[in-house]
C-alpha positions as a Python dict, from the first residue, in 0.01 Angstrom:
ca = {
    (1, 'X'): (0, 0, 0),
    (2, 'X'): (-75, -373, -21),
    (3, 'X'): (19, -545, -347),
    (4, 'X'): (-334, -688, -364),
    (5, 'X'): (-635, -575, -160),
    (6, 'X'): (-975, -744, -172),
    (7, 'X'): (-1279, -550, -51),
    (8, 'X'): (-1625, -703, -6),
    (9, 'X'): (-1571, -966, -276),
    (10, 'X'): (-1884, -1158, -372),
    (11, 'X'): (-1947, -1429, -628),
    (12, 'X'): (-2284, -1583, -706),
    (13, 'X'): (-2369, -1861, -947),
    (14, 'X'): (-2739, -1797, -997),
    (15, 'X'): (-2897, -1822, -652),
    (16, 'X'): (-2588, -1992, -507),
    (17, 'X'): (-2371, -1751, -307),
    (18, 'X'): (-2019, -1892, -326),
    (19, 'X'): (-1821, -1593, -194),
    (20, 'X'): (-1976, -1371, 71),
    (21, 'X'): (-1808, -1040, 142),
    (22, 'X'): (-1443, -1155, 145),
    (23, 'X'): (-1191, -896, 263),
    (24, 'X'): (-812, -928, 283),
    (25, 'X'): (-480, -767, 201),
    (26, 'X'): (-177, -944, 56),
    (27, 'X'): (151, -763, 111),
    (28, 'X'): (449, -784, -122),
    (29, 'X'): (663, -1091, -39),
    (30, 'X'): (388, -1252, 169),
    (31, 'X'): (283, -1616, 134),
    (32, 'X'): (-88, -1647, 207),
    (33, 'X'): (-222, -2003, 240),
    (34, 'X'): (-595, -2073, 217),
    (35, 'X'): (-732, -2395, 360),
    (36, 'X'): (-1085, -2523, 412),
    (37, 'X'): (-1332, -2796, 320),
    (38, 'X'): (-1431, -2873, -38),
    (39, 'X'): (-1698, -2634, -163),
    (40, 'X'): (-1597, -2353, 72),
    (41, 'X'): (-1510, -2116, -214),
    (42, 'X'): (-1129, -2132, -211),
    (43, 'X'): (-1074, -2208, -580),
    (44, 'X'): (-1349, -1967, -687),
    (45, 'X'): (-1174, -1698, -483),
    (46, 'X'): (-843, -1755, -664),
    (47, 'X'): (-1015, -1763, -1001),
    (48, 'X'): (-1177, -1429, -920),
    (49, 'X'): (-835, -1283, -838),
    (50, 'X'): (-723, -1367, -1192),
    (51, 'X'): (-1063, -1279, -1341),
    (52, 'X'): (-1119, -1629, -1472),
    (53, 'X'): (-1446, -1580, -1285),
    (54, 'X'): (-1613, -1240, -1289),
    (55, 'X'): (-1699, -1133, -932),
    (56, 'X'): (-2060, -1041, -858),
    (57, 'X'): (-1957, -752, -633),
    (58, 'X'): (-1672, -590, -447),
    (59, 'X'): (-1330, -460, -546),
    (60, 'X'): (-991, -618, -623),
    (61, 'X'): (-714, -359, -601),
    (62, 'X'): (-374, -435, -754),
    (63, 'X'): (-127, -168, -642),
    (64, 'X'): (-424, 48, -558),
    (65, 'X'): (-602, 15, -894),
    (66, 'X'): (-935, -165, -919),
    (67, 'X'): (-897, -447, -1173),
    (68, 'X'): (-1277, -467, -1201),
    (69, 'X'): (-1300, -113, -1341),
    (70, 'X'): (-1446, -107, -1696),
    (71, 'X'): (-1132, 19, -1873),
    (72, 'X'): (-874, -172, -1669),
    (73, 'X'): (-622, -360, -1886),
    (74, 'X'): (-675, -724, -1784),
    (75, 'X'): (-411, -859, -2023),
    (76, 'X'): (-149, -634, -1866),
    (77, 'X'): (-261, -736, -1516),
    (78, 'X'): (-219, -1105, -1600),
    (79, 'X'): (141, -1036, -1701),
    (80, 'X'): (204, -944, -1336),
    (81, 'X'): (-4, -1216, -1167),
    (82, 'X'): (67, -1575, -1274),
    (83, 'X'): (-144, -1879, -1193),
    (84, 'X'): (-94, -2254, -1168),
    (85, 'X'): (-387, -2493, -1159),
    (86, 'X'): (-463, -2845, -1039),
    (87, 'X'): (-423, -2961, -1397),
    (88, 'X'): (-111, -2862, -1584),
    (89, 'X'): (-267, -2733, -1911),
    (90, 'X'): (57, -2765, -2106),
    (91, 'X'): (42, -2749, -2485),
    (92, 'X'): (81, -3118, -2586),
    (93, 'X'): (211, -3034, -2935),
    (94, 'X'): (498, -2820, -2800),
    (95, 'X'): (817, -2933, -2631),
    (96, 'X'): (882, -2844, -2268),
    (97, 'X'): (1108, -2557, -2376),
    (98, 'X'): (855, -2428, -2629),
    (99, 'X'): (583, -2433, -2358),
    (100, 'X'): (795, -2220, -2126),
    (101, 'X'): (894, -1977, -2403),
    (102, 'X'): (552, -1931, -2561),
    (103, 'X'): (398, -1648, -2355),
    (104, 'X'): (707, -1424, -2321),
    (105, 'X'): (770, -1450, -2696),
    (106, 'X'): (412, -1420, -2822),
    (107, 'X'): (251, -1200, -2554),
    (108, 'X'): (541, -990, -2425),
    (109, 'X'): (708, -988, -2772),
    (110, 'X'): (1050, -1055, -2619),
    (111, 'X'): (1356, -1167, -2811),
    (112, 'X'): (1340, -1541, -2874),
    (113, 'X'): (1709, -1608, -2801),
    (114, 'X'): (1696, -1409, -2477),
    (115, 'X'): (1385, -1596, -2362),
    (116, 'X'): (1533, -1933, -2456),
    (117, 'X'): (1828, -1862, -2227),
    (118, 'X'): (1599, -1757, -1939),
    (119, 'X'): (1371, -2056, -1995),
    (120, 'X'): (1665, -2294, -1971),
    (121, 'X'): (1771, -2128, -1644),
    (122, 'X'): (1419, -2181, -1504),
    (123, 'X'): (1410, -2545, -1615),
    (124, 'X'): (1756, -2604, -1471),
    (125, 'X'): (1646, -2464, -1133),
    (126, 'X'): (1364, -2716, -1132),
    (127, 'X'): (1587, -3006, -1236),
    (128, 'X'): (1428, -3033, -1580),
    (129, 'X'): (1693, -2895, -1815),
    (130, 'X'): (1744, -3245, -1957),
    (131, 'X'): (1372, -3256, -2048),
    (132, 'X'): (1372, -2932, -2251),
    (133, 'X'): (1323, -3101, -2588),
    (134, 'X'): (1071, -3369, -2494),
    (135, 'X'): (693, -3345, -2509),
    (136, 'X'): (472, -3314, -2198),
    (137, 'X'): (314, -3660, -2234),
    (138, 'X'): (653, -3820, -2167),
    (139, 'X'): (675, -3655, -1824),
    (140, 'X'): (537, -3757, -1486),
    (141, 'X'): (261, -3548, -1332),
    (142, 'X'): (506, -3384, -1095),
    (143, 'X'): (739, -3293, -1379),
    (144, 'X'): (450, -3149, -1580),
    (145, 'X'): (344, -2933, -1286),
    (146, 'X'): (699, -2804, -1245),
    (147, 'X'): (704, -2715, -1615),
    (148, 'X'): (372, -2532, -1566),
    (149, 'X'): (529, -2333, -1281),
    (150, 'X'): (834, -2252, -1496),
    (151, 'X'): (600, -2139, -1775),
    (152, 'X'): (424, -1900, -1536),
    (153, 'X'): (755, -1770, -1398),
    (154, 'X'): (887, -1702, -1749),
    (155, 'X'): (647, -1405, -1756),
    (156, 'X'): (835, -1264, -1453),
    (157, 'X'): (519, -1210, -1246),
    (158, 'X'): (510, -1011, -925),
    (159, 'X'): (267, -1256, -768),
    (160, 'X'): (175, -1622, -813),
    (161, 'X'): (-161, -1790, -748),
    (162, 'X'): (-159, -2165, -684),
    (163, 'X'): (-487, -2357, -691),
    (164, 'X'): (-422, -2694, -522),
    (165, 'X'): (-112, -2754, -739),
    (166, 'X'): (-41, -3098, -589),
    (167, 'X'): (-394, -3242, -567),
    (168, 'X'): (-371, -3427, -901),
    (169, 'X'): (-32, -3582, -824),
    (170, 'X'): (66, -3923, -692),
    (171, 'X'): (184, -3886, -329),
    (172, 'X'): (551, -3953, -408),
    (173, 'X'): (555, -3665, -660),
    (174, 'X'): (411, -3401, -428),
    (175, 'X'): (741, -3318, -255),
    (176, 'X'): (920, -3205, -570),
    (177, 'X'): (649, -2951, -653),
    (178, 'X'): (631, -2823, -294),
    (179, 'X'): (1010, -2780, -291),
    (180, 'X'): (985, -2556, -598),
    (181, 'X'): (720, -2348, -422),
    (182, 'X'): (931, -2329, -105),
    (183, 'X'): (1223, -2198, -309),
    (184, 'X'): (994, -1934, -463),
    (185, 'X'): (889, -1824, -116),
    (186, 'X'): (1254, -1800, -5),
    (187, 'X'): (1324, -1584, -309),
    (188, 'X'): (1052, -1342, -197),
    (189, 'X'): (774, -1425, -444),
    (190, 'X'): (432, -1303, -329),
    (191, 'X'): (202, -1605, -329),
    (192, 'X'): (-159, -1700, -259),
    (193, 'X'): (-192, -2076, -228),
    (194, 'X'): (-496, -2300, -194),
    (195, 'X'): (-373, -2633, -65),
    (196, 'X'): (-446, -2936, 153),
    (197, 'X'): (-76, -2970, 237),
    (198, 'X'): (-73, -2866, 602),
    (199, 'X'): (302, -2917, 636),
    (200, 'X'): (360, -2660, 363),
    (201, 'X'): (123, -2418, 535),
    (202, 'X'): (306, -2459, 868),
    (203, 'X'): (652, -2419, 716),
    (204, 'X'): (611, -2157, 444),
    (205, 'X'): (302, -1942, 507),
    (206, 'X'): (322, -1589, 640),
    (207, 'X'): (-48, -1622, 725),
    (208, 'X'): (-299, -1906, 706),
    (209, 'X'): (-668, -1842, 643),
    (210, 'X'): (-959, -2079, 691),
    (211, 'X'): (-1245, -2043, 446),
    (212, 'X'): (-1585, -2195, 518),
    (213, 'X'): (-1918, -2122, 355),
    (214, 'X'): (-1771, -1854, 129),
    (215, 'X'): (-1621, -1651, 415),
    (216, 'X'): (-1284, -1617, 586),
    (217, 'X'): (-1371, -1734, 936),
    (218, 'X'): (-1023, -1734, 1092),
    (219, 'X'): (-672, -1618, 1007),
    (220, 'X'): (-344, -1614, 1194),
    (221, 'X'): (26, -1681, 1172),
    (222, 'X'): (89, -2055, 1117),
    (223, 'X'): (205, -2144, 1467),
    (224, 'X'): (-95, -1988, 1641),
    (225, 'X'): (-336, -2096, 1367),
    (226, 'X'): (-255, -2465, 1407),
    (227, 'X'): (-172, -2467, 1779),
    (228, 'X'): (-465, -2265, 1906),
    (229, 'X'): (-757, -2251, 1659),
    (230, 'X'): (-1054, -2050, 1787),
    (231, 'X'): (-1332, -2126, 1539),
    (232, 'X'): (-1519, -2452, 1619),
    (233, 'X'): (-1546, -2542, 1250),
    (234, 'X'): (-1171, -2494, 1207),
    (235, 'X'): (-1107, -2707, 1515),
    (236, 'X'): (-1318, -2983, 1364),
    (237, 'X'): (-1148, -2949, 1024),
    (238, 'X'): (-796, -2966, 1169),
    (239, 'X'): (-886, -3268, 1383),
    (240, 'X'): (-959, -3456, 1061),
    (241, 'X'): (-664, -3345, 848),
    (242, 'X'): (-375, -3333, 1097),
}
Protein backbone atom coordinates (compact mmCIF):
# COMPACT_ATOMS: atom_id res chain seq x y z
CA UNK A 1 0.00 0.00 0.00
CA UNK A 2 1.30 3.46 -0.94
CA UNK A 3 1.74 5.92 1.92
CA UNK A 4 -0.28 8.46 -0.07
CA UNK A 5 -2.45 7.76 -3.11
CA UNK A 6 -4.22 10.45 -5.13
CA UNK A 7 -7.13 9.44 -7.35
CA UNK A 8 -8.83 11.78 -9.83
CA UNK A 9 -8.01 14.91 -7.82
CA UNK A 10 -9.77 18.05 -9.04
CA UNK A 11 -9.76 21.61 -7.77
CA UNK A 12 -11.83 24.45 -9.20
CA UNK A 13 -11.90 28.08 -8.18
CA UNK A 14 -15.26 29.11 -9.58
CA UNK A 15 -15.08 28.44 -13.32
CA UNK A 16 -11.29 28.10 -13.23
CA UNK A 17 -10.16 24.46 -13.28
CA UNK A 18 -6.78 24.43 -11.55
CA UNK A 19 -6.35 20.67 -11.03
CA UNK A 20 -7.74 18.27 -13.61
CA UNK A 21 -7.94 14.61 -12.68
CA UNK A 22 -4.51 14.22 -11.01
CA UNK A 23 -3.50 10.65 -10.16
CA UNK A 24 -0.34 9.45 -8.40
CA UNK A 25 1.07 7.25 -5.67
CA UNK A 26 3.80 8.23 -3.23
CA UNK A 27 5.57 5.30 -1.60
CA UNK A 28 7.13 5.38 1.85
CA UNK A 29 10.68 6.78 1.68
CA UNK A 30 10.18 8.24 -1.79
CA UNK A 31 11.15 11.78 -2.76
CA UNK A 32 8.73 13.09 -5.36
CA UNK A 33 9.69 16.39 -7.03
CA UNK A 34 7.10 18.43 -8.94
CA UNK A 35 8.26 21.00 -11.47
CA UNK A 36 6.40 23.11 -13.99
CA UNK A 37 5.60 26.67 -15.06
CA UNK A 38 3.94 29.19 -12.76
CA UNK A 39 0.18 28.72 -12.65
CA UNK A 40 0.33 25.02 -13.53
CA UNK A 41 -1.28 23.95 -10.24
CA UNK A 42 1.74 22.69 -8.30
CA UNK A 43 1.22 24.68 -5.10
CA UNK A 44 -2.54 24.14 -5.19
CA UNK A 45 -1.87 20.41 -5.45
CA UNK A 46 0.32 20.44 -2.32
CA UNK A 47 -2.19 22.56 -0.43
CA UNK A 48 -4.90 20.04 -1.31
CA UNK A 49 -2.73 17.23 0.08
CA UNK A 50 -2.72 19.03 3.44
CA UNK A 51 -6.34 20.17 3.06
CA UNK A 52 -5.41 23.83 3.18
CA UNK A 53 -7.50 23.83 0.01
CA UNK A 54 -10.59 21.63 -0.17
CA UNK A 55 -10.51 19.54 -3.38
CA UNK A 56 -13.50 19.78 -5.70
CA UNK A 57 -13.41 16.06 -6.47
CA UNK A 58 -11.38 12.89 -6.21
CA UNK A 59 -9.80 10.99 -3.34
CA UNK A 60 -6.64 11.38 -1.23
CA UNK A 61 -5.80 8.13 0.55
CA UNK A 62 -3.33 8.17 3.45
CA UNK A 63 -2.43 4.58 4.33
CA UNK A 64 -5.55 3.52 2.50
CA UNK A 65 -7.96 5.87 4.28
CA UNK A 66 -9.67 8.68 2.39
CA UNK A 67 -8.82 11.95 4.16
CA UNK A 68 -11.75 13.63 2.36
CA UNK A 69 -14.29 11.37 4.08
CA UNK A 70 -16.73 13.37 6.27
CA UNK A 71 -15.62 11.92 9.63
CA UNK A 72 -11.90 11.69 8.92
CA UNK A 73 -9.75 13.26 11.68
CA UNK A 74 -7.89 16.03 9.85
CA UNK A 75 -6.01 17.21 12.95
CA UNK A 76 -4.61 13.72 13.46
CA UNK A 77 -3.66 13.49 9.77
CA UNK A 78 -1.71 16.75 9.98
CA UNK A 79 0.33 15.29 12.83
CA UNK A 80 1.67 12.75 10.32
CA UNK A 81 2.11 15.05 7.30
CA UNK A 82 4.15 18.21 7.86
CA UNK A 83 4.41 21.16 5.50
CA UNK A 84 6.87 23.98 4.82
CA UNK A 85 5.90 26.99 2.75
CA UNK A 86 7.59 29.67 0.67
CA UNK A 87 7.21 32.01 3.63
CA UNK A 88 8.41 30.85 7.00
CA UNK A 89 5.35 31.73 9.15
CA UNK A 90 7.30 31.64 12.40
CA UNK A 91 5.72 33.18 15.50
CA UNK A 92 7.59 36.52 15.83
CA UNK A 93 6.88 36.83 19.56
CA UNK A 94 8.46 33.44 20.36
CA UNK A 95 12.12 32.49 20.41
CA UNK A 96 13.47 29.98 17.92
CA UNK A 97 13.31 27.23 20.55
CA UNK A 98 9.76 28.16 21.57
CA UNK A 99 8.69 28.04 17.90
CA UNK A 100 10.04 24.51 17.50
CA UNK A 101 8.52 23.32 20.79
CA UNK A 102 5.07 24.86 20.39
CA UNK A 103 3.15 22.20 18.42
CA UNK A 104 4.47 19.07 20.19
CA UNK A 105 3.73 20.65 23.58
CA UNK A 106 0.36 22.24 22.80
CA UNK A 107 -1.06 19.87 20.17
CA UNK A 108 0.54 16.53 21.02
CA UNK A 109 0.55 17.37 24.78
CA UNK A 110 4.09 16.03 25.17
CA UNK A 111 6.33 16.66 28.15
CA UNK A 112 7.95 20.08 27.87
CA UNK A 113 11.40 18.98 29.07
CA UNK A 114 11.44 16.00 26.70
CA UNK A 115 10.44 18.20 23.75
CA UNK A 116 13.01 20.85 24.66
CA UNK A 117 15.74 18.22 24.44
CA UNK A 118 14.47 16.96 21.06
CA UNK A 119 14.09 20.51 19.75
CA UNK A 120 17.68 21.31 20.63
CA UNK A 121 18.82 18.15 18.80
CA UNK A 122 16.90 19.28 15.69
CA UNK A 123 18.33 22.80 15.85
CA UNK A 124 21.83 21.41 16.36
CA UNK A 125 21.48 19.22 13.25
CA UNK A 126 20.64 22.34 11.28
CA UNK A 127 23.50 24.36 12.75
CA UNK A 128 21.16 26.63 14.71
CA UNK A 129 21.63 25.52 18.32
CA UNK A 130 23.33 28.83 19.09
CA UNK A 131 20.20 30.67 17.87
CA UNK A 132 17.76 28.85 20.18
CA UNK A 133 17.05 31.85 22.39
CA UNK A 134 16.86 34.60 19.77
CA UNK A 135 13.77 35.84 17.95
CA UNK A 136 13.04 35.07 14.27
CA UNK A 137 13.50 38.67 13.08
CA UNK A 138 17.20 38.47 13.99
CA UNK A 139 17.75 35.56 11.58
CA UNK A 140 18.45 35.48 7.86
CA UNK A 141 15.79 34.10 5.54
CA UNK A 142 17.68 30.84 5.17
CA UNK A 143 17.96 30.44 8.93
CA UNK A 144 14.25 31.16 9.36
CA UNK A 145 13.36 28.51 6.78
CA UNK A 146 15.57 25.97 8.55
CA UNK A 147 13.80 26.78 11.82
CA UNK A 148 10.46 26.27 10.03
CA UNK A 149 11.66 22.84 8.87
CA UNK A 150 12.80 21.97 12.41
CA UNK A 151 9.40 23.07 13.72
CA UNK A 152 7.65 20.72 11.28
CA UNK A 153 10.02 17.85 12.11
CA UNK A 154 9.40 18.29 15.86
CA UNK A 155 5.97 16.74 15.23
CA UNK A 156 7.77 13.59 13.98
CA UNK A 157 5.82 13.42 10.71
CA UNK A 158 5.87 10.44 8.38
CA UNK A 159 5.85 12.69 5.33
CA UNK A 160 6.90 16.25 4.52
CA UNK A 161 5.44 18.59 1.89
CA UNK A 162 7.66 21.43 0.64
CA UNK A 163 6.12 24.25 -1.39
CA UNK A 164 9.00 26.08 -3.10
CA UNK A 165 10.91 26.36 0.20
CA UNK A 166 13.81 28.32 -1.33
CA UNK A 167 11.93 30.71 -3.65
CA UNK A 168 11.86 33.57 -1.11
CA UNK A 169 15.57 33.30 -0.28
CA UNK A 170 18.59 35.21 -1.51
CA UNK A 171 20.63 32.93 -3.83
CA UNK A 172 23.51 32.48 -1.39
CA UNK A 173 21.11 31.15 1.28
CA UNK A 174 19.47 28.50 -0.89
CA UNK A 175 22.19 25.87 -0.43
CA UNK A 176 21.83 25.63 3.34
CA UNK A 177 18.11 24.85 3.10
CA UNK A 178 18.61 22.34 0.28
CA UNK A 179 21.31 20.59 2.32
CA UNK A 180 18.83 20.12 5.18
CA UNK A 181 16.34 18.62 2.72
CA UNK A 182 19.01 16.35 1.24
CA UNK A 183 19.82 15.07 4.72
CA UNK A 184 16.12 14.37 5.30
CA UNK A 185 15.99 12.36 2.09
CA UNK A 186 19.08 10.37 3.13
CA UNK A 187 17.38 9.61 6.44
CA UNK A 188 14.42 8.12 4.55
CA UNK A 189 11.82 10.86 4.98
CA UNK A 190 8.97 10.61 2.47
CA UNK A 191 8.79 13.96 0.68
CA UNK A 192 6.76 15.76 -1.98
CA UNK A 193 8.60 18.87 -3.14
CA UNK A 194 7.56 21.69 -5.45
CA UNK A 195 10.72 23.46 -6.53
CA UNK A 196 12.54 25.30 -9.30
CA UNK A 197 15.88 23.88 -8.12
CA UNK A 198 16.68 21.46 -10.93
CA UNK A 199 19.96 20.37 -9.34
CA UNK A 200 18.05 19.19 -6.27
CA UNK A 201 15.59 17.32 -8.48
CA UNK A 202 18.43 15.57 -10.36
CA UNK A 203 20.32 14.62 -7.21
CA UNK A 204 17.64 13.76 -4.66
CA UNK A 205 14.37 12.84 -6.38
CA UNK A 206 13.15 9.28 -6.70
CA UNK A 207 10.78 10.54 -9.40
CA UNK A 208 10.28 13.89 -11.11
CA UNK A 209 6.87 14.97 -12.40
CA UNK A 210 6.05 17.79 -14.79
CA UNK A 211 2.78 19.58 -14.19
CA UNK A 212 1.22 21.77 -16.86
CA UNK A 213 -2.32 23.08 -17.11
CA UNK A 214 -3.42 21.28 -13.95
CA UNK A 215 -2.29 17.84 -15.14
CA UNK A 216 0.75 15.60 -14.73
CA UNK A 217 1.96 15.40 -18.31
CA UNK A 218 5.21 13.47 -17.78
CA UNK A 219 6.99 11.58 -15.01
CA UNK A 220 10.17 9.56 -14.83
CA UNK A 221 13.29 8.86 -12.84
CA UNK A 222 15.54 11.96 -12.77
CA UNK A 223 18.18 10.79 -15.24
CA UNK A 224 15.68 9.85 -17.95
CA UNK A 225 13.40 12.79 -17.16
CA UNK A 226 16.10 15.39 -17.78
CA UNK A 227 18.11 13.52 -20.43
CA UNK A 228 15.26 12.38 -22.63
CA UNK A 229 12.04 14.37 -22.08
CA UNK A 230 9.16 13.24 -24.31
CA UNK A 231 6.51 15.95 -23.86
CA UNK A 232 7.08 18.99 -26.14
CA UNK A 233 6.00 21.40 -23.40
CA UNK A 234 8.48 19.81 -20.98
CA UNK A 235 11.22 20.04 -23.62
CA UNK A 236 10.49 23.74 -24.00
CA UNK A 237 10.38 24.28 -20.22
CA UNK A 238 13.70 22.52 -19.62
CA UNK A 239 15.37 24.44 -22.45
CA UNK A 240 14.63 27.63 -20.52
CA UNK A 241 15.55 26.54 -16.99
CA UNK A 242 18.61 24.33 -17.52
